[in-house]
Amino acid sequence: AQSVAQPEDQVNVAEGNPLTVKCTYSVSGNPYLFWYVQYPNRGLQFLLKYITGDNLVKGSYGFEAEFNKSQTSFHLKKPSALVSDSALYFCAVSHHYGSGNTGKLIFGQGTTLQVKP
Amino acid sequence: GAGVSQTPSNKVTEKGKYVELRCDPISGHTALYWYRQSLGQGPEFLIYFQGTGAADDSGLPNDRFFAVRPEGSVSTLKIQRTERGDSAVYLCASSLTWGSKANEQFFGPGTRLTVL
């Protein structure tokens, strides 16, 4: 069965410092990996995805993520955190359409990022 | 352009009542998904539509839950005989199934259902 783990319930970082939000996955075949962000009282917003190719993917708002197949990880990173980055972050995995796959997302439990001034 | 919209934004009902939740996807998106997010949890998949047909309903918790998408656009999630455990935020998402944007799901703001 597919699963996603986000081992940290909360990550605290000072503004201007680099941040990392961890994600590991368990899935057969070649996964599609995603990061979404959820601000209070707002819907999930797409940040970035890994489908194939370069292991380092860049997304919205200066975020990036590194796909590591041997460690089955897809950690979210940003070189310099902003207070406005404070939100709930979700890692998710799916497969591409076809061969019985529907593209449905399997989400992790979420990690709250708190950036302090 | 317009994103995914969901109505109502909040729904309070009594145990045993019937509710309908509506999702209006992005125009041209043939794939539509329903998820349920309980407090402190990540969204959990309920059902997937490709066009008008429910291609995967493996996430529906029981037969009290049903969803339709009769014209391949708007979808309605229907819950019969609601229970307190159904209280959650119900999220709708849509996506393309081809091209560089395939698999990129766009989410609506959700409907917060509270069953008293």
PDB file of C-alpha atoms in Angstrom:
ATOM      1  CA  ALA A   1       0.000   0.000   0.000  1.00  0.00           C
ATOM      2  CA  GLN A   2       1.112   3.525  -0.683  1.00  0.00           C
ATOM      3  CA  SER A   3       1.943   5.739   2.272  1.00  0.00           C
ATOM      4  CA  VAL A   4       3.547   9.055   3.089  1.00  0.00           C
ATOM      5  CA  ALA A   5       5.211   9.999   6.351  1.00  0.00           C
ATOM      6  CA  GLN A   6       5.963  13.450   7.637  1.00  0.00           C
ATOM      7  CA  PRO A   7       7.918  12.735  10.819  1.00  0.00           C
ATOM      8  CA  GLU A   8       7.663  16.232  12.285  1.00  0.00           C
ATOM      9  CA  ASP A   9       4.387  17.663  13.514  1.00  0.00           C
ATOM     10  CA  GLN A  10       5.950  21.111  13.714  1.00  0.00           C
ATOM     11  CA  VAL A  11       9.078  22.823  12.443  1.00  0.00           C
ATOM     12  CA  ASN A  12      10.256  26.086  13.980  1.00  0.00           C
ATOM     13  CA  VAL A  13      12.738  28.336  12.211  1.00  0.00           C
ATOM     14  CA  ALA A  14      13.873  31.933  12.498  1.00  0.00           C
ATOM     15  CA  GLU A  15      13.168  34.312   9.644  1.00  0.00           C
ATOM     16  CA  GLY A  16      16.054  34.406   7.190  1.00  0.00           C
ATOM     17  CA  ASN A  17      17.286  30.923   8.104  1.00  0.00           C
ATOM     18  CA  PRO A  18      17.010  27.939   5.777  1.00  0.00           C
ATOM     19  CA  LEU A  19      14.125  25.559   6.358  1.00  0.00           C
ATOM     20  CA  THR A  20      13.551  21.877   5.680  1.00  0.00           C
ATOM     21  CA  VAL A  21      10.277  19.988   6.004  1.00  0.00           C
ATOM     22  CA  LYS A  22      10.779  16.248   5.782  1.00  0.00           C
ATOM     23  CA  CYS A  23       8.799  13.682   3.813  1.00  0.00           C
ATOM     24  CA  THR A  24       9.362   9.997   3.135  1.00  0.00           C
ATOM     25  CA  TYR A  25       7.186   7.727   1.050  1.00  0.00           C
ATOM     26  CA  SER A  26       6.468   4.086   0.403  1.00  0.00           C
ATOM     27  CA  VAL A  27       5.057   3.212  -3.002  1.00  0.00           C
ATOM     28  CA  SER A  28       5.584   0.645  -5.711  1.00  0.00           C
ATOM     29  CA  GLY A  29       6.802   1.734  -9.109  1.00  0.00           C
ATOM     30  CA  ASN A  30       7.713   5.278  -9.993  1.00  0.00           C
ATOM     31  CA  PRO A  31       5.964   7.796  -7.801  1.00  0.00           C
ATOM     32  CA  TYR A  32       4.714  11.250  -8.549  1.00  0.00           C
ATOM     33  CA  LEU A  33       5.469  13.453  -5.536  1.00  0.00           C
ATOM     34  CA  PHE A  34       3.861  16.715  -4.498  1.00  0.00           C
ATOM     35  CA  TRP A  35       3.971  19.429  -1.878  1.00  0.00           C
ATOM     36  CA  TYR A  36       0.896  21.450  -0.985  1.00  0.00           C
ATOM     37  CA  VAL A  37       0.506  24.313   1.488  1.00  0.00           C
ATOM     38  CA  GLN A  38      -2.603  25.152   3.491  1.00  0.00           C
ATOM     39  CA  TYR A  39      -3.132  28.562   5.032  1.00  0.00           C
ATOM     40  CA  PRO A  40      -5.804  29.010   7.739  1.00  0.00           C
ATOM     41  CA  ASN A  41      -9.330  29.009   6.316  1.00  0.00           C
ATOM     42  CA  ARG A  42      -8.029  28.548   2.797  1.00  0.00           C
ATOM     43  CA  GLY A  43      -7.807  25.615   0.428  1.00  0.00           C
ATOM     44  CA  LEU A  44      -4.751  23.564  -0.378  1.00  0.00           C
ATOM     45  CA  GLN A  45      -2.372  25.312  -2.740  1.00  0.00           C
ATOM     46  CA  PHE A  46       0.000  23.461  -5.055  1.00  0.00           C
ATOM     47  CA  LEU A  47       3.690  24.240  -4.434  1.00  0.00           C
ATOM     48  CA  LEU A  48       5.660  21.842  -6.606  1.00  0.00           C
ATOM     49  CA  LYS A  49       5.828  18.341  -8.035  1.00  0.00           C
ATOM     50  CA  TYR A  50       8.339  15.726  -9.067  1.00  0.00           C
ATOM     51  CA  ILE A  51       7.435  13.566 -12.044  1.00  0.00           C
ATOM     52  CA  THR A  52      10.725  12.612 -13.630  1.00  0.00           C
ATOM     53  CA  GLY A  53      14.073  14.110 -14.556  1.00  0.00           C
ATOM     54  CA  ASP A  54      16.154  16.408 -12.367  1.00  0.00           C
ATOM     55  CA  ASN A  55      15.969  15.373  -8.728  1.00  0.00           C
ATOM     56  CA  LEU A  56      15.830  18.998  -7.577  1.00  0.00           C
ATOM     57  CA  VAL A  57      12.546  20.637  -8.441  1.00  0.00           C
ATOM     58  CA  LYS A  58      11.715  24.282  -7.975  1.00  0.00           C
ATOM     59  CA  GLY A  59       8.277  25.560  -7.165  1.00  0.00           C
ATOM     60  CA  SER A  60       6.264  28.535  -6.035  1.00  0.00           C
ATOM     61  CA  TYR A  61       7.355  31.169  -3.487  1.00  0.00           C
ATOM     62  CA  GLY A  62      11.031  30.143  -3.617  1.00  0.00           C
ATOM     63  CA  PHE A  63      10.443  26.601  -2.398  1.00  0.00           C
ATOM     64  CA  GLU A  64      12.281  23.604  -3.784  1.00  0.00           C
ATOM     65  CA  ALA A  65      12.351  19.896  -3.064  1.00  0.00           C
ATOM     66  CA  GLU A  66      14.853  17.141  -3.609  1.00  0.00           C
ATOM     67  CA  PHE A  67      13.812  13.682  -4.727  1.00  0.00           C
ATOM     68  CA  ASN A  68      16.057  10.956  -3.309  1.00  0.00           C
ATOM     69  CA  LYS A  69      15.101   7.539  -4.644  1.00  0.00           C
ATOM     70  CA  SER A  70      17.518   5.530  -2.488  1.00  0.00           C
ATOM     71  CA  GLN A  71      16.188   7.150   0.699  1.00  0.00           C
ATOM     72  CA  THR A  72      12.609   7.356  -0.603  1.00  0.00           C
ATOM     73  CA  SER A  73      12.486  10.967   0.493  1.00  0.00           C
ATOM     74  CA  PHE A  74      11.175  14.222  -0.926  1.00  0.00           C
ATOM     75  CA  HIS A  75      12.126  16.945   1.535  1.00  0.00           C
ATOM     76  CA  LEU A  76      10.865  20.500   1.053  1.00  0.00           C
ATOM     77  CA  LYS A  77      13.431  23.275   1.367  1.00  0.00           C
ATOM     78  CA  LYS A  78      13.801  27.010   1.192  1.00  0.00           C
ATOM     79  CA  PRO A  79      17.092  28.896   1.529  1.00  0.00           C
ATOM     80  CA  SER A  80      15.671  31.823   3.507  1.00  0.00           C
ATOM     81  CA  ALA A  81      12.401  31.545   5.426  1.00  0.00           C
ATOM     82  CA  LEU A  82       9.811  34.315   5.645  1.00  0.00           C
ATOM     83  CA  VAL A  83       7.284  34.875   8.424  1.00  0.00           C
ATOM     84  CA  SER A  84       4.610  34.628   5.723  1.00  0.00           C
ATOM     85  CA  ASP A  85       5.719  31.032   5.013  1.00  0.00           C
ATOM     86  CA  SER A  86       4.115  29.986   8.299  1.00  0.00           C
ATOM     87  CA  ALA A  87       1.418  27.474   7.350  1.00  0.00           C
ATOM     88  CA  LEU A  88       0.556  23.770   7.227  1.00  0.00           C
ATOM     89  CA  TYR A  89       2.488  21.780   4.637  1.00  0.00           C
ATOM     90  CA  PHE A  90       1.454  18.462   3.131  1.00  0.00           C
ATOM     91  CA  CYS A  91       3.501  15.979   1.154  1.00  0.00           C
ATOM     92  CA  ALA A  92       1.575  13.679  -1.193  1.00  0.00           C
ATOM     93  CA  VAL A  93       2.219  10.816  -3.595  1.00  0.00           C
ATOM     94  CA  SER A  94       0.353   9.466  -6.584  1.00  0.00           C
ATOM     95  CA  HIS A  95       0.808   7.591  -9.808  1.00  0.00           C
ATOM     96  CA  HIS A  96       0.219   8.815 -13.326  1.00  0.00           C
ATOM     97  CA  TYR A  97      -2.996   7.957 -15.085  1.00  0.00           C
ATOM     98  CA  GLY A  98      -3.135   4.682 -16.893  1.00  0.00           C
ATOM     99  CA  SER A  99      -2.591   1.049 -16.019  1.00  0.00           C
ATOM    100  CA  GLY A 100      -5.381   1.321 -13.493  1.00  0.00           C
ATOM    101  CA  ASN A 101      -3.947   4.372 -11.734  1.00  0.00           C
ATOM    102  CA  THR A 102      -6.307   7.267 -11.169  1.00  0.00           C
ATOM    103  CA  GLY A 103      -3.916   9.976 -10.035  1.00  0.00           C
ATOM    104  CA  LYS A 104      -5.494  10.089  -6.577  1.00  0.00           C
ATOM    105  CA  LEU A 105      -3.268  11.662  -3.945  1.00  0.00           C
ATOM    106  CA  ILE A 106      -2.145   9.961  -0.748  1.00  0.00           C
ATOM    107  CA  PHE A 107      -1.276  12.657   1.789  1.00  0.00           C
ATOM    108  CA  GLY A 108       0.979  12.744   4.803  1.00  0.00           C
ATOM    109  CA  GLN A 109      -0.292  13.989   8.148  1.00  0.00           C
ATOM    110  CA  GLY A 110       1.044  17.477   7.598  1.00  0.00           C
ATOM    111  CA  THR A 111       3.764  19.586   9.198  1.00  0.00           C
ATOM    112  CA  THR A 112       3.127  22.992  10.720  1.00  0.00           C
ATOM    113  CA  LEU A 113       5.865  25.441   9.820  1.00  0.00           C
ATOM    114  CA  GLN A 114       6.324  28.324  12.240  1.00  0.00           C
ATOM    115  CA  VAL A 115       8.689  31.079  11.133  1.00  0.00           C
ATOM    116  CA  LYS A 116       9.504  33.559  13.870  1.00  0.00           C
ATOM    117  CA  PRO A 117      10.711  37.117  13.268  1.00  0.00           C
TER     118      PRO A 117
ATOM    119  CA  GLY B   1      -9.377  32.412 -14.158  1.00  0.00           C
ATOM    120  CA  ALA B   2     -11.928  30.879 -11.828  1.00  0.00           C
ATOM    121  CA  GLY B   3     -10.725  28.160  -9.532  1.00  0.00           C
ATOM    122  CA  VAL B   4     -12.565  25.273  -7.965  1.00  0.00           C
ATOM    123  CA  SER B   5     -15.572  26.430  -6.005  1.00  0.00           C
ATOM    124  CA  GLN B   6     -17.510  24.574  -3.318  1.00  0.00           C
ATOM    125  CA  THR B   7     -20.842  25.293  -1.707  1.00  0.00           C
ATOM    126  CA  PRO B   8     -21.841  25.703   0.999  1.00  0.00           C
ATOM    127  CA  SER B   9     -18.696  26.797   2.816  1.00  0.00           C
ATOM    128  CA  ASN B  10     -20.219  25.622   6.092  1.00  0.00           C
ATOM    129  CA  LYS B  11     -22.989  23.165   6.798  1.00  0.00           C
ATOM    130  CA  VAL B  12     -24.395  22.343  10.201  1.00  0.00           C
ATOM    131  CA  THR B  13     -26.866  19.489  10.388  1.00  0.00           C
ATOM    132  CA  GLU B  14     -28.382  17.131  12.893  1.00  0.00           C
ATOM    133  CA  LYS B  15     -27.559  13.493  13.251  1.00  0.00           C
ATOM    134  CA  GLY B  16     -29.624  11.404  10.859  1.00  0.00           C
ATOM    135  CA  LYS B  17     -30.222  14.145   8.310  1.00  0.00           C
ATOM    136  CA  TYR B  18     -29.306  14.103   4.605  1.00  0.00           C
ATOM    137  CA  VAL B  19     -26.800  16.589   3.151  1.00  0.00           C
ATOM    138  CA  GLU B  20     -25.523  17.520  -0.284  1.00  0.00           C
ATOM    139  CA  LEU B  21     -22.190  19.192  -0.950  1.00  0.00           C
ATOM    140  CA  ARG B  22     -21.482  20.793  -4.304  1.00  0.00           C
ATOM    141  CA  CYS B  23     -18.260  21.166  -6.277  1.00  0.00           C
ATOM    142  CA  ASP B  24     -17.753  23.253  -9.401  1.00  0.00           C
ATOM    143  CA  PRO B  25     -14.388  22.324 -10.977  1.00  0.00           C
ATOM    144  CA  ILE B  26     -12.137  24.354 -13.215  1.00  0.00           C
ATOM    145  CA  SER B  27     -13.550  24.518 -16.717  1.00  0.00           C
ATOM    146  CA  GLY B  28     -12.022  21.881 -18.956  1.00  0.00           C
ATOM    147  CA  HIS B  29     -10.779  19.667 -16.146  1.00  0.00           C
ATOM    148  CA  THR B  30     -12.081  16.182 -16.800  1.00  0.00           C
ATOM    149  CA  ALA B  31     -10.766  14.654 -13.577  1.00  0.00           C
ATOM    150  CA  LEU B  32     -12.549  15.455 -10.320  1.00  0.00           C
ATOM    151  CA  TYR B  33     -11.718  14.202  -6.827  1.00  0.00           C
ATOM    152  CA  TRP B  34     -13.361  14.337  -3.428  1.00  0.00           C
ATOM    153  CA  TYR B  35     -11.296  14.166  -0.259  1.00  0.00           C
ATOM    154  CA  ARG B  36     -12.176  14.377   3.427  1.00  0.00           C
ATOM    155  CA  GLN B  37      -9.966  16.125   5.967  1.00  0.00           C
ATOM    156  CA  SER B  38     -10.504  15.529   9.642  1.00  0.00           C
ATOM    157  CA  LEU B  39      -9.005  17.834  12.250  1.00  0.00           C
ATOM    158  CA  GLY B  40      -5.250  17.410  12.486  1.00  0.00           C
ATOM    159  CA  GLN B  41      -5.084  14.973   9.584  1.00  0.00           C
ATOM    160  CA  GLY B  42      -4.120  15.044   5.961  1.00  0.00           C
ATOM    161  CA  PRO B  43      -6.860  14.821   3.322  1.00  0.00           C
ATOM    162  CA  GLU B  44      -8.111  11.306   2.615  1.00  0.00           C
ATOM    163  CA  PHE B  45      -9.302  10.228  -0.811  1.00  0.00           C
ATOM    164  CA  LEU B  46     -12.991   9.456  -1.220  1.00  0.00           C
ATOM    165  CA  ILE B  47     -13.880   9.198  -4.909  1.00  0.00           C
ATOM    166  CA  TYR B  48     -12.566  10.052  -8.372  1.00  0.00           C
ATOM    167  CA  PHE B  49     -14.518  10.929 -11.504  1.00  0.00           C
ATOM    168  CA  GLN B  50     -13.232  10.831 -15.044  1.00  0.00           C
ATOM    169  CA  GLY B  51     -15.881  12.666 -17.002  1.00  0.00           C
ATOM    170  CA  THR B  52     -19.300  11.509 -15.811  1.00  0.00           C
ATOM    171  CA  GLY B  53     -18.275   8.155 -14.404  1.00  0.00           C
ATOM    172  CA  ALA B  54     -16.931   7.311 -10.976  1.00  0.00           C
ATOM    173  CA  ALA B  55     -13.712   5.570 -11.940  1.00  0.00           C
ATOM    174  CA  ASP B  56     -12.611   4.900  -8.352  1.00  0.00           C
ATOM    175  CA  ASP B  57     -14.891   5.027  -5.322  1.00  0.00           C
ATOM    176  CA  SER B  58     -12.674   2.911  -3.083  1.00  0.00           C
ATOM    177  CA  GLY B  59     -12.348   5.681  -0.508  1.00  0.00           C
ATOM    178  CA  LEU B  60     -16.039   6.044   0.303  1.00  0.00           C
ATOM    179  CA  PRO B  61     -16.370   4.876   3.925  1.00  0.00           C
ATOM    180  CA  ASN B  62     -19.749   3.160   3.555  1.00  0.00           C
ATOM    181  CA  ASP B  63     -22.935   3.129   1.509  1.00  0.00           C
ATOM    182  CA  ARG B  64     -24.273   6.278   3.179  1.00  0.00           C
ATOM    183  CA  PHE B  65     -21.892   8.205   0.944  1.00  0.00           C
ATOM    184  CA  PHE B  66     -22.607   8.696  -2.739  1.00  0.00           C
ATOM    185  CA  ALA B  67     -21.435  11.140  -5.393  1.00  0.00           C
ATOM    186  CA  VAL B  68     -22.574  12.069  -8.886  1.00  0.00           C
ATOM    187  CA  ARG B  69     -21.294  14.110 -11.790  1.00  0.00           C
ATOM    188  CA  PRO B  70     -24.110  13.809 -14.337  1.00  0.00           C
ATOM    189  CA  GLU B  71     -22.798  16.182 -17.013  1.00  0.00           C
ATOM    190  CA  GLY B  72     -19.084  15.785 -16.447  1.00  0.00           C
ATOM    191  CA  SER B  73     -18.687  19.125 -14.737  1.00  0.00           C
ATOM    192  CA  VAL B  74     -20.374  19.928 -11.402  1.00  0.00           C
ATOM    193  CA  SER B  75     -20.298  17.151  -8.836  1.00  0.00           C
ATOM    194  CA  THR B  76     -22.434  16.570  -5.756  1.00  0.00           C
ATOM    195  CA  LEU B  77     -21.379  14.521  -2.752  1.00  0.00           C
ATOM    196  CA  LYS B  78     -24.386  13.126  -0.936  1.00  0.00           C
ATOM    197  CA  ILE B  79     -24.398  11.823   2.624  1.00  0.00           C
ATOM    198  CA  GLN B  80     -27.423  10.000   4.009  1.00  0.00           C
ATOM    199  CA  ARG B  81     -28.270   9.504   7.688  1.00  0.00           C
ATOM    200  CA  THR B  82     -25.373  11.662   8.814  1.00  0.00           C
ATOM    201  CA  GLU B  83     -23.406  10.661  11.894  1.00  0.00           C
ATOM    202  CA  ARG B  84     -21.263  12.779  14.212  1.00  0.00           C
ATOM    203  CA  GLY B  85     -18.198  11.005  12.847  1.00  0.00           C
ATOM    204  CA  ASP B  86     -18.919  12.488   9.418  1.00  0.00           C
ATOM    205  CA  SER B  87     -17.945  15.919  10.715  1.00  0.00           C
ATOM    206  CA  ALA B  88     -14.940  17.076   8.694  1.00  0.00           C
ATOM    207  CA  VAL B  89     -13.894  19.393   5.883  1.00  0.00           C
ATOM    208  CA  TYR B  90     -14.823  17.954   2.513  1.00  0.00           C
ATOM    209  CA  LEU B  91     -12.447  19.014  -0.239  1.00  0.00           C
ATOM    210  CA  CYS B  92     -12.938  18.892  -3.969  1.00  0.00           C
ATOM    211  CA  ALA B  93     -10.123  19.001  -6.523  1.00  0.00           C
ATOM    212  CA  SER B  94      -9.911  18.913 -10.297  1.00  0.00           C
ATOM    213  CA  SER B  95      -7.129  18.339 -12.782  1.00  0.00           C
ATOM    214  CA  LEU B  96      -6.235  17.712 -16.379  1.00  0.00           C
ATOM    215  CA  THR B  97      -5.261  14.198 -17.375  1.00  0.00           C
ATOM    216  CA  TRP B  98      -2.939  15.111 -20.194  1.00  0.00           C
ATOM    217  CA  GLY B  99      -0.019  17.451 -20.866  1.00  0.00           C
ATOM    218  CA  SER B 100       2.491  19.033 -18.531  1.00  0.00           C
ATOM    219  CA  LYS B 101      -0.199  19.937 -15.989  1.00  0.00           C
ATOM    220  CA  ALA B 102      -1.515  16.413 -15.683  1.00  0.00           C
ATOM    221  CA  ASN B 103      -1.773  15.172 -12.099  1.00  0.00           C
ATOM    222  CA  GLU B 104      -1.614  18.728 -10.747  1.00  0.00           C
ATOM    223  CA  GLN B 105      -4.748  18.914  -8.640  1.00  0.00           C
ATOM    224  CA  PHE B 106      -6.348  22.263  -7.851  1.00  0.00           C
ATOM    225  CA  PHE B 107      -8.351  22.301  -4.639  1.00  0.00           C
ATOM    226  CA  GLY B 108     -11.439  24.189  -3.652  1.00  0.00           C
ATOM    227  CA  PRO B 109     -11.765  25.931  -0.261  1.00  0.00           C
ATOM    228  CA  GLY B 110     -13.749  23.040   1.153  1.00  0.00           C
ATOM    229  CA  THR B 111     -17.076  22.578   2.900  1.00  0.00           C
ATOM    230  CA  ARG B 112     -16.919  22.296   6.675  1.00  0.00           C
ATOM    231  CA  LEU B 113     -19.591  19.815   7.740  1.00  0.00           C
ATOM    232  CA  THR B 114     -20.631  19.683  11.363  1.00  0.00           C
ATOM    233  CA  VAL B 115     -23.045  16.992  12.499  1.00  0.00           C
ATOM    234  CA  LEU B 116     -24.614  17.737  15.876  1.00  0.00           C
TER     235      LEU B 116
END
